[in-house]
Coordinates of C-alpha atoms in Angstrom, one line a residue:
M1 CA 0.0 0.0 0.0
A2 CA 2.8 2.3 0.9
E3 CA 4.6 1.6 -2.4
Q4 CA 1.4 2.3 -4.2
S5 CA 1.1 5.6 -2.4
Q6 CA 4.7 6.6 -3.2
E7 CA 4.1 5.7 -6.8
K8 CA 0.9 7.7 -6.9
Y9 CA 2.6 10.8 -5.7
K10 CA 5.9 10.4 -7.5
V11 CA 6.9 13.7 -9.1
T12 CA 7.7 13.2 -12.8
W13 CA 9.5 15.5 -15.3
K14 CA 6.1 16.7 -16.4
G15 CA 5.3 18.0 -13.0
W16 CA 8.6 19.8 -12.7
L17 CA 8.2 21.4 -16.1
A18 CA 4.6 22.5 -15.3
L19 CA 5.8 24.0 -12.0
I20 CA 8.6 25.9 -13.7
I21 CA 6.3 27.3 -16.3
L22 CA 3.7 28.3 -13.7
I23 CA 6.3 30.0 -11.5
I24 CA 7.7 32.0 -14.4
S25 CA 4.1 32.9 -15.5
F26 CA 2.9 34.0 -12.0
S27 CA 6.2 35.7 -11.0
G28 CA 5.9 38.4 -13.6
V29 CA 9.6 38.3 -14.6
F30 CA 8.8 38.4 -18.3
A31 CA 6.0 41.0 -18.1
K32 CA 8.1 44.0 -19.1
I33 CA 10.4 42.4 -21.6
D34 CA 10.2 42.4 -25.4
G35 CA 10.1 39.2 -27.5
P36 CA 8.3 35.8 -27.5
L37 CA 9.1 35.0 -23.8
R38 CA 6.7 37.7 -22.8
A39 CA 3.9 35.4 -23.9
L40 CA 4.7 33.2 -20.8
D41 CA 3.6 35.9 -18.4
F42 CA 0.2 35.4 -16.8
Q43 CA -0.9 39.0 -17.0
V44 CA 0.0 39.2 -20.7
L45 CA -1.9 36.0 -21.4
T46 CA -4.9 37.3 -19.5
G47 CA -5.0 40.4 -21.7
E48 CA -6.9 43.6 -21.3
F49 CA -10.5 44.8 -21.8
G50 CA -11.2 47.0 -24.7
R51 CA -11.9 50.7 -24.2
V52 CA -15.3 52.3 -24.7
S53 CA -13.4 55.7 -24.8
E54 CA -10.0 56.9 -23.8
G55 CA -9.0 55.3 -20.5
I56 CA -12.5 53.9 -19.8
I57 CA -13.4 50.2 -20.0
F58 CA -16.9 48.7 -20.0
T59 CA -17.4 49.3 -16.3
G60 CA -17.7 53.0 -17.0
K61 CA -16.6 55.9 -14.9
G62 CA -18.1 57.6 -11.8
G63 CA -20.1 54.6 -10.6
T64 CA -21.0 54.1 -6.9
G65 CA -22.4 51.6 -4.5
A66 CA -23.4 48.0 -5.1
R67 CA -23.8 48.5 -8.9
D68 CA -20.2 49.8 -9.3
G69 CA -19.0 46.9 -7.0
F70 CA -20.8 44.4 -9.2
M71 CA -19.2 45.8 -12.4
F72 CA -15.8 45.6 -10.7
A73 CA -16.5 42.0 -9.7
L74 CA -17.1 41.2 -13.4
T75 CA -13.6 42.3 -14.2
L76 CA -12.2 39.6 -11.9
F77 CA -13.9 36.7 -13.5
P78 CA -11.6 36.2 -16.6
T79 CA -8.5 36.3 -14.4
L80 CA -9.8 33.8 -11.9
M81 CA -11.3 31.5 -14.5
F82 CA -8.0 31.5 -16.5
A83 CA -5.9 31.0 -13.4
L84 CA -8.1 28.1 -12.3
G85 CA -7.8 26.5 -15.7
C86 CA -4.0 26.8 -15.7
I87 CA -3.8 25.4 -12.1
Q88 CA -6.1 22.4 -12.9
V89 CA -3.9 21.5 -16.0
A90 CA -0.7 21.9 -14.0
E91 CA -2.1 19.9 -11.1
S92 CA -3.0 17.0 -13.3
L93 CA 0.6 16.9 -14.5
G94 CA 1.9 16.9 -10.8
A95 CA 3.0 20.5 -10.4
L96 CA 1.5 20.9 -6.9
R97 CA 3.4 17.8 -5.7
A98 CA 6.6 19.2 -7.3
A99 CA 5.9 22.5 -5.5
E100 CA 5.6 20.7 -2.2
V101 CA 9.0 19.1 -2.7
L102 CA 10.6 22.4 -3.8
F103 CA 9.1 24.8 -1.3
R104 CA 8.8 22.6 1.8
P105 CA 12.3 23.4 3.1
I106 CA 11.5 27.2 2.7
L107 CA 7.9 27.7 3.7
K108 CA 7.8 25.3 6.6
P109 CA 10.4 27.0 8.7
L110 CA 9.5 30.5 7.3
M111 CA 5.8 30.5 8.2
G112 CA 4.9 26.9 9.1
I113 CA 2.9 26.3 6.0
P114 CA 3.2 23.3 3.6
G115 CA 5.3 23.3 0.5
A116 CA 2.3 22.7 -1.6
S117 CA 1.3 26.3 -1.1
G118 CA 4.5 27.4 -3.0
L119 CA 2.5 28.3 -6.2
A120 CA 0.1 30.4 -4.2
F121 CA 3.1 32.0 -2.4
V122 CA 4.7 32.9 -5.7
S123 CA 1.5 34.2 -7.3
S124 CA 0.7 36.3 -4.2
F125 CA 3.5 38.7 -5.2
T126 CA 1.5 39.8 -8.3
S127 CA -2.1 38.8 -7.7
S128 CA -4.1 38.6 -4.5
D129 CA -7.1 37.1 -6.2
V130 CA -5.3 34.1 -7.8
A131 CA -3.4 33.3 -4.6
A132 CA -6.7 33.4 -2.6
V133 CA -8.4 30.9 -5.0
M134 CA -5.3 28.7 -4.9
T135 CA -5.4 28.7 -1.1
K136 CA -9.0 27.8 -1.0
G137 CA -8.3 24.9 -3.3
L138 CA -5.5 23.6 -1.1
V139 CA -7.8 23.5 1.9
E140 CA -10.5 21.8 0.0
D141 CA -8.0 19.2 -1.3
K142 CA -6.8 18.6 2.4
M143 CA -3.3 19.8 1.5
M144 CA -3.5 22.6 4.1
T145 CA -5.0 22.7 7.6
E146 CA -7.3 25.4 8.9
E147 CA -4.5 26.9 11.1
E148 CA -2.0 26.8 8.2
R149 CA -4.6 28.6 6.1
T150 CA -5.1 31.3 8.8
V151 CA -1.3 31.9 8.9
F152 CA -1.1 32.0 5.1
V153 CA -4.1 34.4 4.8
A154 CA -2.5 36.7 7.3
Y155 CA 0.6 36.8 5.1
Q156 CA -1.4 37.4 1.9
Y157 CA -3.8 40.0 3.3
A158 CA -1.3 42.5 4.6
G159 CA 0.3 44.3 1.7
S160 CA -1.3 42.0 -0.9
A161 CA 0.3 41.6 -4.3
P162 CA 3.3 43.8 -3.4
V163 CA 4.9 43.8 -6.8
T164 CA 1.7 44.8 -8.7
N165 CA 0.5 47.3 -6.2
T166 CA 3.9 48.9 -5.8
F167 CA 4.2 49.6 -9.5
G168 CA 0.4 50.2 -9.9
T169 CA -1.2 52.1 -7.0
G170 CA 2.1 53.2 -5.6
A171 CA 3.5 54.5 -8.9
A172 CA 2.8 58.1 -8.1
L173 CA 5.0 57.9 -5.0
L174 CA 7.9 56.1 -6.5
P175 CA 9.5 59.2 -8.1
I176 CA 9.7 60.9 -4.7
S177 CA 10.6 57.8 -2.7
V178 CA 14.1 57.9 -1.0
L179 CA 14.4 54.1 -1.2
P180 CA 14.9 52.0 -4.4
V181 CA 11.8 50.1 -5.4
G182 CA 13.5 46.7 -4.7
V183 CA 14.1 47.7 -1.1
I184 CA 10.5 48.8 -0.8
I185 CA 9.2 45.5 -2.0
G186 CA 11.7 43.7 0.2
L187 CA 10.5 45.6 3.3
I188 CA 6.9 44.8 2.5
F189 CA 7.8 41.1 2.2
I190 CA 9.6 41.1 5.6
V191 CA 6.7 42.8 7.3
K192 CA 4.3 40.3 5.7
V193 CA 6.3 37.4 7.0
L194 CA 6.6 39.0 10.4
G195 CA 2.8 39.5 10.6
A196 CA 2.1 35.9 9.5
N197 CA 4.5 34.6 12.3
L198 CA 2.7 36.8 14.9
V199 CA -0.6 35.0 13.9
R200 CA 1.3 31.7 13.9
L201 CA 2.5 32.4 17.5
Y202 CA -1.0 33.4 18.6
L203 CA -2.5 30.2 17.2
S204 CA 0.2 28.2 18.8
R205 CA -0.4 29.8 22.2
L206 CA -4.2 29.4 21.7
S207 CA -3.8 25.7 20.9
G208 CA -1.6 25.2 23.9
N209 CA -4.1 26.9 26.2
R210 CA -6.9 24.7 24.8
G211 CA -4.8 21.6 25.5
E212 CA -4.1 22.7 29.1
G213 CA -7.7 23.5 29.6
G214 CA -8.8 20.1 28.3
A215 CA -6.3 18.3 30.5
A216 CA -7.5 20.3 33.5
N217 CA -11.1 19.5 32.8
G218 CA -10.7 16.1 32.1

């Protein structure tokens, strides 16, 4: 039975290749370059909406309330659906198992989360939505516990998508920043990891108190 289980979860070259392509795609390293390699970038593959006028997409301009929120939600569907499709294909090739082998020595001591969350970890640098969907899938597939999810969500929630948001919403501040953009993103990452470990410490103490209470009661 054990041999069958090892054979079932053996990482093949297809799994490693799928993992490498996904990491390259979600990392955004080819997003700004010219040439055919740019086609490997996830944001490039996702594309853009057309414009109904200069600078305005189908969601319009000046909307408010629930109706504007609904239109914004519509813009998320193509990205999430495409990401889920890519992940399902990669998972069928064994990419998540390869990610577990590759990231376990890093993520386990860093935040106490399994190596299988490596793809979500990489994608969280450029997309909070895709990483959130990946995390939900890991929990549903029993590859991540509730406590591990809480720690990982704490990491993702604070300063979400630091690369995209630093160059996007923070673009206006970059010209007057006294720090290089690489240092800014590095500081955001350090604070995110620190916050996740504070949550990890809190959960550990909470779990310990529950254990002591249970022993005392019974």
